[in-house]
Amino acid sequence: MLTRPSPDGGATETALTRLAQMLGPRVSRAAGVLADHGRSEAYHAASPPDLVVFPETTEEMRGIVTICRDLRLPIIPFGAGTSLEGNASAPHGGVCIDMSRMDKVLATSPEDMDVRVQPGITRKQLNAQLRDTGLFFPIDPGADASIGGMASTRASGTMAVRYGTMKDNVLGLEAVLADGRVIRTARRARKSAAGYDMTRLLVGAEGTLGVITEVTLKLHPQPEAISSAVCAFPDLKSVVGTAIAVIQSGVPVARIELLDAVMMRGMNLHAKLGLPEAPHLFFEFHGSKGSVAEQAETAQALAGEFGGQDFAWATAPEERSRLWQARDNTLYAGLALRPGARALVTDVCVPISRLAECLVATAADIAESGLVAPVVGHVGDGNFHLLVLHDPASVEEVARVKAFNERLVRRAIALDGTCTGEHGIGLGKIDFLELELGETVDAMRLVKQALDPLGIMNPGKIFRSSAQMGGAR
């Protein structure tokens, strides 16, 4: 396994000189800049890079990759810094490529309902620029993440139950490979049977196979009407039973989110919602005025069959915004339960038929472990998250939290689930990937070796690096 190189090695100094010649002041080794690019929302220790660069074009990106290849320096793409498994940290040093200046909409085709963008644009920036087209991009992971980062981690979020995940909404990519070649993975056609699906190989690769420089996205019509609702339930089984019934009844629900009683307590503290501190479902319905009303009425009736109470509607834009803003801020709501604590934010995903079993067993594990760990989940597709609160200075508590996380992941895999529904592998779930997929991981390593034989592309993520990067440091 690679060891972190010395940040003052010869290769870093040579890279600084060559990158400054190309980018001028858009290369930095200032301590504050390095620190900002070594941390994220992840619970892992901060790992700053040796240099940070701010490219604006694909050609500049190609030049950066070429310099790093020549000097055997690690390359770490960086979006909005919202990743949760150390996906953009720099445990081996190297050059962090900050995408924030590559934030342009390059081409919009309303007739074809697609858009081509640079990777640094965030989802909120993109939707603001799409507002007048009657179209929108629906993938919402909660944070205002960059499109390139969302593609790299195969993100999804609250609306995946209706609109799919990033793998379903990325039509094609432009990327710079480790040898400096620029490739396009697809044309704009909505389907293709032409060779390997390179788009989906790079979506979810976490920057380990290449650096994304453009993304072509599928867009969707803005709904004529939107309605939201909340409903309290007596227990987690009732919540999951309602979600399954809603989906099996064919209700095209746009969002159906689970929040347990502990999370509701945190949301009441943080957002002053004033809702019962019991398990809840948050719903959102998209469509025509008539269809939205019909969907909500069906969901309300089904919720009632499972003991749902206080089914409350939110149709005014400001009411809906307050509700979903509170949902998006569950990290801060969870932290309100234990001021001064940090959260290990983890996720798993299981077949929806096994979700209640997994949740009930997990709740019992939380209680037995003496932990505070609010739950929020995309119940419509079997994915849920936990914010496991702890004191990072307590060795005993950190060990207890990590042991709980391992039991959670093993439980999900035993139920034919996955160790991560949408956070990615990064640094944190390397061992769990092997437990989940076995020898398939060896096939992944062969792909990595073929496209990145020097091991410079975001090393140490997804699986442990075996390539040794030489060169003067």
Coordinates of C-alpha atoms in Angstrom, one line a residue:
M1 CA 0.0 0.0 0.0
L2 CA 1.2 3.5 -0.8
T3 CA 2.6 5.7 1.9
R4 CA 2.1 9.4 1.9
P5 CA 5.0 11.1 0.2
S6 CA 6.9 14.1 1.6
P7 CA 5.1 17.3 0.6
D8 CA 8.4 19.1 0.0
G9 CA 9.8 16.5 -2.4
G10 CA 11.4 17.4 -5.7
A11 CA 8.4 16.3 -7.8
T12 CA 6.1 18.6 -6.0
E13 CA 8.4 21.6 -6.5
T14 CA 8.8 20.8 -10.2
A15 CA 5.0 20.4 -10.5
L16 CA 4.5 23.8 -8.8
T17 CA 6.8 25.4 -11.3
R18 CA 5.3 23.8 -14.4
L19 CA 1.7 24.3 -13.2
A20 CA 2.3 28.0 -12.4
Q21 CA 3.6 28.5 -15.9
M22 CA 0.3 27.1 -17.3
L23 CA -2.2 28.4 -14.7
G24 CA -0.5 31.4 -13.1
P25 CA -2.2 32.3 -9.8
R26 CA -4.7 29.4 -10.2
V27 CA -2.3 27.0 -8.5
S28 CA -1.9 27.2 -4.7
R29 CA 0.1 25.7 -1.9
A30 CA -1.3 28.1 0.8
A31 CA -1.8 26.2 4.0
G32 CA -5.5 27.3 4.3
V33 CA -6.3 26.3 0.8
L34 CA -4.7 22.9 1.3
A35 CA -6.6 22.4 4.5
D36 CA -9.9 23.3 2.9
H37 CA -9.3 20.6 0.3
G38 CA -8.3 17.9 2.7
R39 CA -11.5 17.8 4.7
S40 CA -15.2 17.3 4.0
E41 CA -18.3 16.1 5.8
A42 CA -16.7 12.7 6.2
Y43 CA -15.7 11.4 9.6
H44 CA -12.2 10.4 8.4
A45 CA -9.1 12.3 9.4
A46 CA -8.3 15.3 7.2
S47 CA -5.8 14.5 4.4
P48 CA -4.7 17.7 2.6
P49 CA -3.0 17.6 -0.8
D50 CA 0.4 19.1 -1.7
L51 CA -1.0 21.5 -4.3
V52 CA -4.4 22.7 -5.4
V53 CA -5.1 23.8 -9.0
F54 CA -8.2 25.6 -10.5
P55 CA -8.5 24.7 -14.2
E56 CA -11.1 26.3 -16.5
T57 CA -11.0 24.2 -19.6
T58 CA -10.5 20.6 -20.8
E59 CA -7.2 21.6 -22.4
E60 CA -5.9 22.9 -19.0
M61 CA -7.1 19.7 -17.4
R62 CA -5.2 17.7 -19.9
G63 CA -2.1 19.7 -19.2
I64 CA -2.4 19.1 -15.4
V65 CA -2.9 15.4 -15.9
T66 CA 0.1 15.2 -18.2
I67 CA 2.4 17.0 -15.7
C68 CA 1.2 14.7 -12.9
R69 CA 1.7 11.6 -15.0
D70 CA 5.3 12.7 -15.9
L71 CA 6.1 13.3 -12.2
R72 CA 4.1 10.4 -10.8
L73 CA 2.0 12.6 -8.6
P74 CA -1.5 11.6 -7.4
I75 CA -4.5 13.4 -8.9
I76 CA -7.5 14.1 -6.7
P77 CA -10.6 15.6 -8.3
F78 CA -12.5 17.9 -6.0
G79 CA -16.1 19.1 -6.4
A80 CA -18.1 20.8 -3.6
G81 CA -16.4 18.9 -0.7
T82 CA -19.7 17.3 0.5
S83 CA -18.6 13.6 0.2
L84 CA -19.1 11.4 3.2
E85 CA -16.5 8.5 2.8
G86 CA -13.3 10.5 2.3
N87 CA -13.8 10.3 -1.5
A88 CA -11.9 13.5 -2.3
S89 CA -9.2 13.4 0.5
A90 CA -5.6 13.1 -0.4
P91 CA -4.0 10.4 1.9
H92 CA -1.0 10.1 -0.5
G93 CA -0.6 13.9 -1.1
G94 CA -0.5 15.0 -4.7
V95 CA -2.4 17.6 -6.8
C96 CA -6.0 18.4 -6.0
I97 CA -8.0 19.6 -9.0
D98 CA -10.7 22.0 -7.8
M99 CA -13.5 22.0 -10.4
S100 CA -15.2 25.2 -9.1
R101 CA -14.2 27.3 -12.1
M102 CA -15.4 24.7 -14.6
D103 CA -19.1 25.7 -13.8
K104 CA -20.5 26.5 -17.2
V105 CA -23.6 25.3 -19.0
L106 CA -22.1 24.5 -22.4
A107 CA -25.2 23.6 -24.4
T108 CA -28.9 23.1 -23.7
S109 CA -31.3 21.2 -26.0
P110 CA -34.9 21.7 -24.8
E111 CA -36.3 19.7 -27.7
D112 CA -34.1 16.7 -26.8
M113 CA -34.5 17.4 -23.0
D114 CA -30.7 17.3 -22.3
V115 CA -28.0 19.6 -21.3
R116 CA -24.1 19.5 -21.5
V117 CA -22.3 21.1 -18.5
Q118 CA -18.9 21.4 -17.0
P119 CA -18.4 19.3 -13.9
G120 CA -18.0 22.1 -11.3
I121 CA -21.6 23.5 -11.7
T122 CA -23.8 22.5 -8.7
R123 CA -27.3 21.1 -9.1
K124 CA -28.9 24.3 -7.7
Q125 CA -26.9 26.5 -10.1
L126 CA -27.9 24.2 -13.0
N127 CA -31.6 24.3 -12.1
A128 CA -31.5 28.1 -11.7
Q129 CA -30.2 28.4 -15.3
L130 CA -32.8 25.9 -16.6
R131 CA -35.8 27.6 -15.0
D132 CA -37.0 29.3 -18.2
T133 CA -36.8 26.1 -20.3
G134 CA -39.6 24.3 -18.5
L135 CA -37.2 21.6 -17.6
F136 CA -35.2 20.6 -14.5
F137 CA -32.6 18.2 -13.3
P138 CA -34.2 16.1 -10.5
I139 CA -31.3 14.4 -8.7
D140 CA -31.2 15.8 -5.2
P141 CA -28.6 14.3 -2.7
G142 CA -29.5 17.0 -0.2
A143 CA -26.3 19.0 -0.3
D144 CA -25.7 21.4 -3.2
A145 CA -23.2 19.0 -4.7
S146 CA -21.3 19.5 -8.0
I147 CA -22.5 17.6 -11.0
G148 CA -19.1 16.1 -11.5
G149 CA -19.0 14.9 -7.9
M150 CA -22.5 13.5 -8.2
A151 CA -21.5 11.6 -11.3
S152 CA -18.3 10.3 -9.7
T153 CA -20.0 8.9 -6.6
R154 CA -23.1 7.7 -8.5
A155 CA -25.3 9.9 -6.3
S156 CA -29.0 9.7 -6.0
G157 CA -31.1 11.2 -3.2
T158 CA -34.7 12.0 -2.3
M159 CA -36.2 11.8 -5.8
A160 CA -34.5 8.7 -7.0
V161 CA -37.7 6.6 -6.4
R162 CA -39.3 8.4 -9.4
Y163 CA -36.4 9.8 -11.5
G164 CA -33.6 7.3 -10.9
T165 CA -30.0 7.9 -9.9
M166 CA -27.1 9.6 -11.6
K167 CA -26.4 6.4 -13.6
D168 CA -29.9 6.7 -15.1
N169 CA -29.5 10.4 -15.9
V170 CA -26.0 10.8 -17.3
L171 CA -26.1 10.4 -21.1
G172 CA -22.4 10.8 -21.7
L173 CA -19.1 12.1 -20.4
E174 CA -16.0 13.7 -21.5
A175 CA -13.0 12.7 -19.4
V176 CA -9.2 13.0 -19.3
L177 CA -7.5 9.6 -18.8
A178 CA -4.4 9.0 -16.8
D179 CA -2.2 9.1 -20.0
G180 CA -3.6 12.5 -21.0
R181 CA -6.0 11.3 -23.7
V182 CA -9.4 13.0 -23.8
I183 CA -12.3 10.7 -24.5
R184 CA -16.1 11.0 -25.1
T185 CA -18.0 8.0 -23.8
A186 CA -21.2 8.5 -25.8
R187 CA -23.2 10.7 -28.3
R188 CA -26.5 12.3 -27.3
A189 CA -28.7 9.5 -28.5
R190 CA -31.0 8.3 -25.8
K191 CA -29.9 4.7 -26.3
S192 CA -27.0 2.9 -27.9
A193 CA -25.7 -0.6 -28.4
A194 CA -22.2 0.5 -29.4
G195 CA -19.5 -1.3 -27.5
Y196 CA -18.8 -1.2 -23.8
D197 CA -20.8 1.3 -21.7
M198 CA -17.9 3.5 -20.8
T199 CA -20.3 6.2 -19.4
R200 CA -21.5 3.9 -16.6
L201 CA -18.0 2.7 -16.0
L202 CA -16.9 6.2 -15.1
V203 CA -20.1 7.1 -13.3
G204 CA -19.3 5.9 -9.7
A205 CA -15.6 5.4 -10.3
E206 CA -14.8 8.2 -7.8
G207 CA -12.1 9.7 -10.0
T208 CA -10.0 6.5 -10.0
L209 CA -10.2 6.0 -13.8
G210 CA -10.1 9.5 -15.2
V211 CA -11.1 13.1 -14.5
I212 CA -14.5 14.1 -15.8
T213 CA -14.5 17.4 -17.7
E214 CA -18.0 17.5 -19.2
V215 CA -21.3 15.8 -18.4
T216 CA -24.4 15.4 -20.6
L217 CA -27.5 15.0 -18.5
K218 CA -31.1 13.9 -19.1
L219 CA -33.6 16.6 -18.1
H220 CA -37.2 16.2 -17.1
P221 CA -40.3 18.5 -17.5
Q222 CA -41.1 20.7 -14.5
P223 CA -44.3 19.4 -13.0
E224 CA -47.4 21.4 -13.4
A225 CA -48.3 20.9 -9.7
I226 CA -46.4 19.7 -6.6
S227 CA -47.9 18.7 -3.3
S228 CA -46.2 17.5 -0.2
A229 CA -47.5 15.7 2.9
V230 CA -46.3 14.3 6.2
C231 CA -47.7 11.5 8.3
A232 CA -46.8 10.0 11.7
F233 CA -46.8 6.2 12.3
P234 CA -46.7 4.0 15.4
D235 CA -43.5 2.2 14.5
L236 CA -40.9 1.5 11.7
K237 CA -42.7 -1.5 10.4
S238 CA -45.8 0.6 9.7
V239 CA -43.7 3.2 7.9
V240 CA -42.1 0.6 5.6
G241 CA -45.4 -1.2 5.0
T242 CA -47.0 2.0 3.8
A243 CA -44.1 2.7 1.5
I244 CA -44.3 -0.7 -0.1
A245 CA -48.0 -0.4 -0.5
V246 CA -47.7 3.0 -2.1
I247 CA -45.2 1.8 -4.6
Q248 CA -47.0 -1.5 -5.4
S249 CA -50.2 0.4 -6.0
G250 CA -48.5 2.3 -8.8
V251 CA -48.5 5.7 -7.2
P252 CA -45.8 7.6 -9.1
V253 CA -44.6 9.3 -5.9
A254 CA -41.7 11.7 -6.4
R255 CA -40.3 11.5 -2.9
I256 CA -41.1 9.2 0.0
E257 CA -38.7 9.7 2.9
L258 CA -38.5 7.9 6.3
L259 CA -37.5 9.7 9.4
D260 CA -37.4 7.9 12.7
A261 CA -38.5 9.3 16.1
V262 CA -35.0 10.3 17.1
M263 CA -34.5 12.3 13.8
M264 CA -37.9 13.9 14.3
R265 CA -36.8 15.1 17.7
G266 CA -33.6 16.6 16.1
M267 CA -35.6 18.3 13.3
N268 CA -38.0 19.8 15.8
L269 CA -35.0 21.2 17.7
H270 CA -33.3 22.5 14.6
A271 CA -36.1 23.6 12.3
K272 CA -38.9 24.1 14.9
L273 CA -41.3 21.9 12.9
G274 CA -43.5 21.0 15.9
L275 CA -44.3 17.6 14.5
P276 CA -44.9 14.5 16.7
E277 CA -41.7 12.7 17.8
A278 CA -42.7 9.5 16.1
P279 CA -41.6 7.7 12.9
H280 CA -42.7 9.8 9.9
L281 CA -43.1 9.6 6.1
F282 CA -42.5 12.7 4.1
F283 CA -44.2 12.5 0.7
E284 CA -44.0 14.6 -2.5
F285 CA -46.2 14.2 -5.5
H286 CA -45.6 15.6 -9.0
G287 CA -48.0 15.9 -12.0
S288 CA -51.1 17.7 -13.1
K289 CA -53.3 19.3 -10.4
G290 CA -55.8 16.4 -10.7
S291 CA -53.2 13.6 -10.7
V292 CA -51.3 15.1 -7.7
A293 CA -54.6 15.2 -5.7
E294 CA -55.4 11.7 -6.6
Q295 CA -51.9 10.4 -5.7
A296 CA -52.0 12.1 -2.3
E297 CA -55.5 10.7 -1.5
T298 CA -54.3 7.2 -2.4
A299 CA -51.2 7.6 -0.2
Q300 CA -53.3 8.9 2.7
A301 CA -55.7 6.0 2.5
L302 CA -52.9 3.5 2.4
A303 CA -51.1 5.2 5.3
G304 CA -54.3 4.9 7.3
E305 CA -54.4 1.1 6.8
F306 CA -51.0 1.0 8.6
G307 CA -51.9 3.2 11.5
G308 CA -50.8 6.5 9.9
Q309 CA -52.1 9.6 11.7
D310 CA -52.1 13.3 11.3
F311 CA -51.7 13.2 7.5
A312 CA -50.9 16.9 6.9
W313 CA -50.8 18.6 3.5
A314 CA -48.3 21.2 2.3
T315 CA -49.3 22.7 -1.0
A316 CA -48.1 26.3 -0.8
P317 CA -44.5 26.7 -2.1
E318 CA -43.3 28.2 1.2
E319 CA -44.7 25.3 3.2
R320 CA -43.1 22.7 0.9
S321 CA -39.8 24.6 0.9
R322 CA -39.7 24.7 4.7
L323 CA -40.5 21.0 4.9
W324 CA -37.9 19.8 2.4
Q325 CA -35.3 22.3 3.6
A326 CA -35.6 20.7 7.0
R327 CA -35.2 17.2 5.4
D328 CA -32.1 18.4 3.6
N329 CA -30.6 19.7 6.8
T330 CA -30.9 16.4 8.7
L331 CA -27.1 16.4 9.4
Y332 CA -27.5 19.6 11.4
A333 CA -30.7 18.4 12.9
G334 CA -29.0 15.3 14.1
L335 CA -26.1 17.2 15.6
A336 CA -28.6 19.3 17.5
L337 CA -29.3 16.2 19.6
R338 CA -25.8 16.2 21.0
P339 CA -24.1 19.6 20.8
G340 CA -20.3 19.3 20.3
A341 CA -20.5 15.8 18.9
R342 CA -19.5 14.6 15.4
A343 CA -21.5 12.3 13.2
L344 CA -20.3 9.2 11.4
V345 CA -22.7 9.4 8.5
T346 CA -23.2 6.0 6.9
D347 CA -25.7 4.4 4.6
V348 CA -26.8 1.0 3.4
C349 CA -29.4 -0.3 0.9
V350 CA -31.4 -3.5 1.0
P351 CA -34.3 -4.9 -1.1
I352 CA -37.3 -3.0 0.0
S353 CA -38.9 -6.3 1.1
R354 CA -36.1 -6.7 3.7
L355 CA -36.1 -3.0 4.8
A356 CA -38.3 -3.4 7.8
E357 CA -36.3 -6.3 9.1
C358 CA -33.0 -4.4 8.6
L359 CA -34.4 -1.2 10.3
V360 CA -35.8 -3.0 13.3
A361 CA -32.6 -5.0 13.9
T362 CA -30.6 -1.8 13.5
A363 CA -32.8 0.1 16.0
A364 CA -32.2 -2.7 18.5
D365 CA -28.5 -2.6 17.9
I366 CA -28.5 1.2 18.5
A367 CA -30.2 0.7 21.8
E368 CA -28.0 -2.1 22.9
S369 CA -24.9 -0.1 22.0
G370 CA -26.0 2.9 24.0
L371 CA -25.6 5.2 20.9
V372 CA -27.6 8.1 19.6
A373 CA -28.0 7.5 15.9
P374 CA -31.0 9.1 14.1
V375 CA -32.2 7.4 10.9
V376 CA -33.4 9.0 7.7
G377 CA -34.0 7.0 4.6
H378 CA -35.1 6.9 1.0
V379 CA -37.6 4.3 1.9
G380 CA -38.9 3.9 -1.6
D381 CA -35.7 2.2 -2.8
G382 CA -34.6 0.6 0.4
N383 CA -31.8 3.0 1.2
F384 CA -31.3 4.5 4.7
H385 CA -28.7 6.7 6.4
L386 CA -27.6 6.9 10.0
L387 CA -25.9 9.8 11.8
V388 CA -24.0 8.0 14.6
L389 CA -23.2 10.8 17.1
H390 CA -20.0 10.5 19.1
D391 CA -17.1 12.3 20.8
P392 CA -14.1 12.0 18.4
A393 CA -11.8 12.4 21.4
S394 CA -13.1 9.3 23.1
V395 CA -11.2 6.3 21.9
E396 CA -13.7 3.9 23.4
E397 CA -16.7 5.7 21.9
V398 CA -15.1 5.9 18.4
A399 CA -14.3 2.1 18.6
R400 CA -18.0 1.4 19.6
V401 CA -19.3 3.5 16.7
K402 CA -17.0 1.8 14.2
A403 CA -18.0 -1.6 15.5
F404 CA -21.7 -0.7 15.1
N405 CA -21.1 0.5 11.6
E406 CA -19.5 -2.8 10.7
R407 CA -22.4 -4.7 12.1
L408 CA -24.8 -2.5 10.1
V409 CA -23.0 -3.1 6.8
R410 CA -22.7 -6.9 7.4
R411 CA -26.4 -7.0 8.3
A412 CA -27.3 -5.3 5.0
I413 CA -25.1 -7.5 2.9
A414 CA -26.6 -10.6 4.6
L415 CA -30.0 -9.4 3.5
D416 CA -28.7 -9.3 -0.1
G417 CA -28.1 -5.5 0.1
T418 CA -25.1 -3.3 -0.4
C419 CA -22.7 -1.5 1.8
T420 CA -23.5 1.8 0.3
G421 CA -26.6 3.0 -1.6
E422 CA -25.2 6.4 -2.6
H423 CA -22.2 7.6 -0.6
G424 CA -19.6 5.6 -2.5
I425 CA -16.7 3.5 -1.2
G426 CA -14.0 6.1 -0.8
L427 CA -11.7 5.3 2.1
G428 CA -14.3 4.1 4.5
K429 CA -15.9 1.0 2.9
I430 CA -13.0 -0.7 1.1
D431 CA -13.1 -3.9 3.1
F432 CA -16.9 -4.0 2.9
L433 CA -16.8 -3.9 -0.9
E434 CA -14.8 -7.1 -1.0
L435 CA -17.2 -8.7 1.4
E436 CA -20.1 -7.7 -0.9
L437 CA -18.6 -8.5 -4.3
G438 CA -15.8 -10.9 -3.7
E439 CA -13.7 -11.7 -6.9
T440 CA -15.6 -8.9 -8.8
V441 CA -13.3 -6.5 -7.0
D442 CA -10.3 -8.3 -8.7
A443 CA -11.9 -7.5 -12.1
M444 CA -12.2 -3.9 -11.0
R445 CA -8.5 -3.8 -10.2
L446 CA -7.7 -5.1 -13.7
V447 CA -9.8 -2.2 -15.2
K448 CA -8.0 0.2 -12.9
Q449 CA -4.6 -1.2 -13.9
A450 CA -5.4 -1.0 -17.6
L451 CA -6.5 2.7 -17.5
D452 CA -4.2 3.9 -14.8
P453 CA -1.1 1.7 -14.7
L454 CA 0.8 4.2 -12.6
G455 CA -1.9 4.4 -10.0
I456 CA -2.1 8.2 -9.9
M457 CA -5.8 8.6 -10.2
N458 CA -7.3 9.2 -6.7
P459 CA -5.2 6.4 -5.2
G460 CA -6.4 4.6 -2.2
K461 CA -10.1 4.9 -3.0
I462 CA -12.5 2.0 -3.7
F463 CA -9.8 -0.5 -3.1
R464 CA -6.3 -0.3 -1.7
S465 CA -3.7 0.7 -4.2
S466 CA -1.1 -1.8 -5.3
A467 CA 0.8 0.3 -7.9
Q468 CA 3.9 2.0 -6.5
M469 CA 4.4 5.6 -7.7
G470 CA 8.1 6.3 -8.2
G471 CA 9.9 9.5 -9.1
A472 CA 11.7 12.0 -7.0
R473 CA 9.6 13.5 -4.2

